[in-house]
């Protein structure tokens, strides 16, 4: 589990790339500067870990491109101690970014293999989410709701109703919507029944699957 000065240099370069692409939230950039992304990847990808690219991580899933992680994280407008629900723990990299941004992270993963890997890896890196669970992301975590924000890290054909219900008034839900190509969608909860919707460009994600595996 080595993290060297060379890795730090590569992270600094990655942050510059993200800034050039329009990421301005210093909280997001500082988190990306600190987190050893190479430790979240298969060691055969280590040399590429700080390129702005997505990579396979097992169980047919991917670790998102750093720009996508940064873009979604920036949309959440996280403040210290915000309760954030993450749907799709995956490699745990996005979880780590949210944690480093000061969020209390509650995360759900439906692939048991990934859930086990991530549950072991995160504590080794000193990253302690409030709650990691193995389950169906479409259902959210009603027992811990409401949340200040919710982030979905897989493409969804529609916005799951339970997730909308678990969002605080004033809260933000970020979800990539669509089948082949997804539109990054931000919902802001205005009151009990109304949500304001923003569409923020095209992205590519693995699909959000129902039920556990």
GROMACS .gro file of C-alpha atoms in nm:
model
  213
    1UNK     CA    1   0.000   0.000   0.000
    2UNK     CA    2   0.260   0.253  -0.109
    3UNK     CA    3   0.186   0.616  -0.184
    4UNK     CA    4   0.496   0.800  -0.302
    5UNK     CA    5   0.605   1.154  -0.395
    6UNK     CA    6   0.574   1.045  -0.758
    7UNK     CA    7   0.210   0.951  -0.702
    8UNK     CA    8   0.153   1.290  -0.537
    9UNK     CA    9   0.306   1.465  -0.839
   10UNK     CA   10   0.073   1.273  -1.070
   11UNK     CA   11  -0.225   1.371  -0.853
   12UNK     CA   12  -0.125   1.737  -0.871
   13UNK     CA   13  -0.116   1.706  -1.252
   14UNK     CA   14  -0.458   1.540  -1.251
   15UNK     CA   15  -0.600   1.828  -1.046
   16UNK     CA   16  -0.465   2.075  -1.303
   17UNK     CA   17  -0.637   1.876  -1.581
   18UNK     CA   18  -0.966   1.883  -1.387
   19UNK     CA   19  -0.936   2.259  -1.334
   20UNK     CA   20  -0.880   2.307  -1.707
   21UNK     CA   21  -1.199   2.105  -1.768
   22UNK     CA   22  -1.397   2.340  -1.545
   23UNK     CA   23  -1.391   2.192  -1.193
   24UNK     CA   24  -1.375   2.487  -0.952
   25UNK     CA   25  -1.484   2.349  -0.613
   26UNK     CA   26  -1.163   2.354  -0.406
   27UNK     CA   27  -1.312   2.104  -0.163
   28UNK     CA   28  -1.339   1.852  -0.450
   29UNK     CA   29  -0.994   1.930  -0.590
   30UNK     CA   30  -0.827   1.904  -0.248
   31UNK     CA   31  -0.988   1.562  -0.192
   32UNK     CA   32  -0.865   1.435  -0.531
   33UNK     CA   33  -0.519   1.574  -0.454
   34UNK     CA   34  -0.504   1.365  -0.134
   35UNK     CA   35  -0.657   1.029  -0.229
   36UNK     CA   36  -0.427   0.756  -0.366
   37UNK     CA   37  -0.644   0.652  -0.662
   38UNK     CA   38  -0.385   0.392  -0.767
   39UNK     CA   39  -0.472   0.187  -0.456
   40UNK     CA   40  -0.834   0.157  -0.575
   41UNK     CA   41  -0.729  -0.007  -0.902
   42UNK     CA   42  -0.592  -0.342  -1.003
   43UNK     CA   43  -0.211  -0.303  -0.981
   44UNK     CA   44  -0.180  -0.368  -1.357
   45UNK     CA   45  -0.344  -0.025  -1.413
   46UNK     CA   46  -0.128   0.154  -1.157
   47UNK     CA   47   0.077   0.342  -1.417
   48UNK     CA   48  -0.243   0.491  -1.561
   49UNK     CA   49  -0.421   0.562  -1.233
   50UNK     CA   50  -0.389   0.940  -1.259
   51UNK     CA   51  -0.499   0.972  -1.618
   52UNK     CA   52  -0.848   1.111  -1.660
   53UNK     CA   53  -0.989   0.771  -1.757
   54UNK     CA   54  -1.231   0.505  -1.629
   55UNK     CA   55  -1.102   0.151  -1.563
   56UNK     CA   56  -1.261  -0.190  -1.498
   57UNK     CA   57  -1.261  -0.297  -1.130
   58UNK     CA   58  -1.427  -0.640  -1.140
   59UNK     CA   59  -1.786  -0.767  -1.129
   60UNK     CA   60  -1.847  -0.591  -1.462
   61UNK     CA   61  -1.812  -0.250  -1.294
   62UNK     CA   62  -1.577   0.043  -1.346
   63UNK     CA   63  -1.402   0.310  -1.142
   64UNK     CA   64  -1.536   0.633  -1.294
   65UNK     CA   65  -1.322   0.882  -1.479
   66UNK     CA   66  -1.182   1.138  -1.228
   67UNK     CA   67  -1.358   1.420  -1.416
   68UNK     CA   68  -1.694   1.243  -1.370
   69UNK     CA   69  -1.624   1.189  -0.997
   70UNK     CA   70  -1.527   1.556  -0.961
   71UNK     CA   71  -1.825   1.679  -1.166
   72UNK     CA   72  -2.079   1.480  -0.962
   73UNK     CA   73  -1.910   1.574  -0.632
   74UNK     CA   74  -1.911   1.943  -0.724
   75UNK     CA   75  -2.285   1.931  -0.801
   76UNK     CA   76  -2.358   1.807  -0.448
   77UNK     CA   77  -2.226   2.130  -0.288
   78UNK     CA   78  -2.112   1.937   0.020
   79UNK     CA   79  -2.063   2.113   0.351
   80UNK     CA   80  -1.891   1.958   0.652
   81UNK     CA   81  -2.099   1.685   0.823
   82UNK     CA   82  -2.356   1.670   0.542
   83UNK     CA   83  -2.524   1.329   0.530
   84UNK     CA   84  -2.466   1.188   0.183
   85UNK     CA   85  -2.615   0.869   0.041
   86UNK     CA   86  -2.405   0.707  -0.232
   87UNK     CA   87  -2.570   0.448  -0.455
   88UNK     CA   88  -2.298   0.222  -0.599
   89UNK     CA   89  -1.992   0.206  -0.373
   90UNK     CA   90  -1.792   0.032  -0.647
   91UNK     CA   91  -1.418   0.066  -0.588
   92UNK     CA   92  -1.480   0.309  -0.300
   93UNK     CA   93  -1.298   0.595  -0.474
   94UNK     CA   94  -1.604   0.822  -0.493
   95UNK     CA   95  -1.680   0.726  -0.131
   96UNK     CA   96  -1.330   0.841  -0.035
   97UNK     CA   97  -1.373   1.174  -0.218
   98UNK     CA   98  -1.701   1.244  -0.035
   99UNK     CA   99  -1.543   1.149   0.298
  100UNK     CA  100  -1.242   1.376   0.237
  101UNK     CA  101  -1.485   1.657   0.153
  102UNK     CA  102  -1.619   1.629   0.509
  103UNK     CA  103  -1.937   1.432   0.438
  104UNK     CA  104  -2.087   1.160   0.654
  105UNK     CA  105  -2.114   0.893   0.386
  106UNK     CA  106  -2.375   0.615   0.371
  107UNK     CA  107  -2.307   0.389   0.075
  108UNK     CA  108  -2.485   0.093  -0.086
  109UNK     CA  109  -2.329  -0.167  -0.321
  110UNK     CA  110  -2.517  -0.454  -0.483
  111UNK     CA  111  -2.213  -0.660  -0.596
  112UNK     CA  112  -2.099  -0.868  -0.300
  113UNK     CA  113  -1.745  -0.907  -0.436
  114UNK     CA  114  -1.698  -0.529  -0.454
  115UNK     CA  115  -1.873  -0.470  -0.122
  116UNK     CA  116  -1.624  -0.704   0.052
  117UNK     CA  117  -1.319  -0.551  -0.122
  118UNK     CA  118  -1.418  -0.196  -0.042
  119UNK     CA  119  -1.515  -0.271   0.318
  120UNK     CA  120  -1.158  -0.396   0.371
  121UNK     CA  121  -0.976  -0.130   0.168
  122UNK     CA  122  -1.130   0.193   0.300
  123UNK     CA  123  -1.036   0.148   0.671
  124UNK     CA  124  -0.677   0.066   0.565
  125UNK     CA  125  -0.663   0.410   0.404
  126UNK     CA  126  -0.810   0.579   0.713
  127UNK     CA  127  -1.140   0.641   0.533
  128UNK     CA  128  -1.437   0.566   0.756
  129UNK     CA  129  -1.780   0.603   0.600
  130UNK     CA  130  -2.069   0.611   0.849
  131UNK     CA  131  -2.226   0.306   0.689
  132UNK     CA  132  -2.139   0.066   0.406
  133UNK     CA  133  -2.409  -0.177   0.307
  134UNK     CA  134  -2.468  -0.461   0.066
  135UNK     CA  135  -2.811  -0.411  -0.090
  136UNK     CA  136  -3.036  -0.276  -0.363
  137UNK     CA  137  -2.954   0.086  -0.445
  138UNK     CA  138  -3.301   0.147  -0.591
  139UNK     CA  139  -3.436   0.126  -0.236
  140UNK     CA  140  -3.183   0.364  -0.081
  141UNK     CA  141  -3.138   0.349   0.297
  142UNK     CA  142  -3.472   0.456   0.448
  143UNK     CA  143  -3.352   0.377   0.801
  144UNK     CA  144  -3.088   0.653   0.778
  145UNK     CA  145  -3.290   0.911   0.581
  146UNK     CA  146  -3.330   1.199   0.525
  147UNK     CA  147  -3.006   1.290   0.344
  148UNK     CA  148  -2.858   1.630   0.255
  149UNK     CA  149  -2.762   1.484  -0.080
  150UNK     CA  150  -2.773   1.163  -0.280
  151UNK     CA  151  -2.531   1.058  -0.553
  152UNK     CA  152  -2.597   0.772  -0.795
  153UNK     CA  153  -2.284   0.641  -0.967
  154UNK     CA  154  -2.450   0.420  -1.230
  155UNK     CA  155  -2.677   0.495  -1.525
  156UNK     CA  156  -3.045   0.467  -1.433
  157UNK     CA  157  -3.344   0.440  -1.669
  158UNK     CA  158  -3.552   0.650  -1.428
  159UNK     CA  159  -3.516   0.823  -1.090
  160UNK     CA  160  -3.607   0.571  -0.817
  161UNK     CA  161  -3.898   0.711  -0.610
  162UNK     CA  162  -3.751   0.592  -0.276
  163UNK     CA  163  -3.441   0.806  -0.339
  164UNK     CA  164  -3.652   1.116  -0.400
  165UNK     CA  165  -3.841   1.043  -0.078
  166UNK     CA  166  -3.516   1.014   0.122
  167UNK     CA  167  -3.388   1.359   0.021
  168UNK     CA  168  -3.416   1.652   0.263
  169UNK     CA  169  -3.602   1.965   0.154
  170UNK     CA  170  -3.328   2.178  -0.004
  171UNK     CA  171  -3.130   1.858  -0.073
  172UNK     CA  172  -2.962   1.766  -0.402
  173UNK     CA  173  -2.985   1.437  -0.593
  174UNK     CA  174  -2.733   1.375  -0.872
  175UNK     CA  175  -2.810   1.086  -1.108
  176UNK     CA  176  -2.703   0.989  -1.464
  177UNK     CA  177  -3.029   0.916  -1.650
  178UNK     CA  178  -3.061   0.710  -1.967
  179UNK     CA  179  -2.968   0.378  -2.124
  180UNK     CA  180  -2.670   0.390  -2.363
  181UNK     CA  181  -2.563   0.746  -2.295
  182UNK     CA  182  -2.674   0.919  -1.978
  183UNK     CA  183  -2.770   1.279  -1.910
  184UNK     CA  184  -2.628   1.398  -1.579
  185UNK     CA  185  -2.936   1.514  -1.392
  186UNK     CA  186  -2.957   1.726  -1.078
  187UNK     CA  187  -3.279   1.735  -0.874
  188UNK     CA  188  -3.316   1.993  -0.597
  189UNK     CA  189  -3.599   1.926  -0.354
  190UNK     CA  190  -3.806   2.245  -0.313
  191UNK     CA  191  -4.074   2.114  -0.075
  192UNK     CA  192  -4.263   1.794   0.005
  193UNK     CA  193  -4.388   1.749  -0.350
  194UNK     CA  194  -4.179   1.968  -0.583
  195UNK     CA  195  -3.834   1.914  -0.733
  196UNK     CA  196  -3.635   2.147  -0.958
  197UNK     CA  197  -3.462   1.957  -1.239
  198UNK     CA  198  -3.139   2.049  -1.422
  199UNK     CA  199  -2.982   1.855  -1.710
  200UNK     CA  200  -2.605   1.887  -1.732
  201UNK     CA  201  -2.466   1.710  -2.036
  202UNK     CA  202  -2.387   1.357  -2.152
  203UNK     CA  203  -2.185   1.095  -1.965
  204UNK     CA  204  -2.133   0.719  -1.989
  205UNK     CA  205  -2.190   0.490  -1.690
  206UNK     CA  206  -2.240   0.120  -1.628
  207UNK     CA  207  -2.612   0.047  -1.566
  208UNK     CA  208  -2.772   0.069  -1.222
  209UNK     CA  209  -2.903  -0.282  -1.155
  210UNK     CA  210  -3.192  -0.375  -0.928
  211UNK     CA  211  -3.162  -0.634  -0.652
  212UNK     CA  212  -2.842  -0.772  -0.505
  213UNK     CA  213  -2.586  -0.995  -0.668
   0.00000   0.00000   0.00000
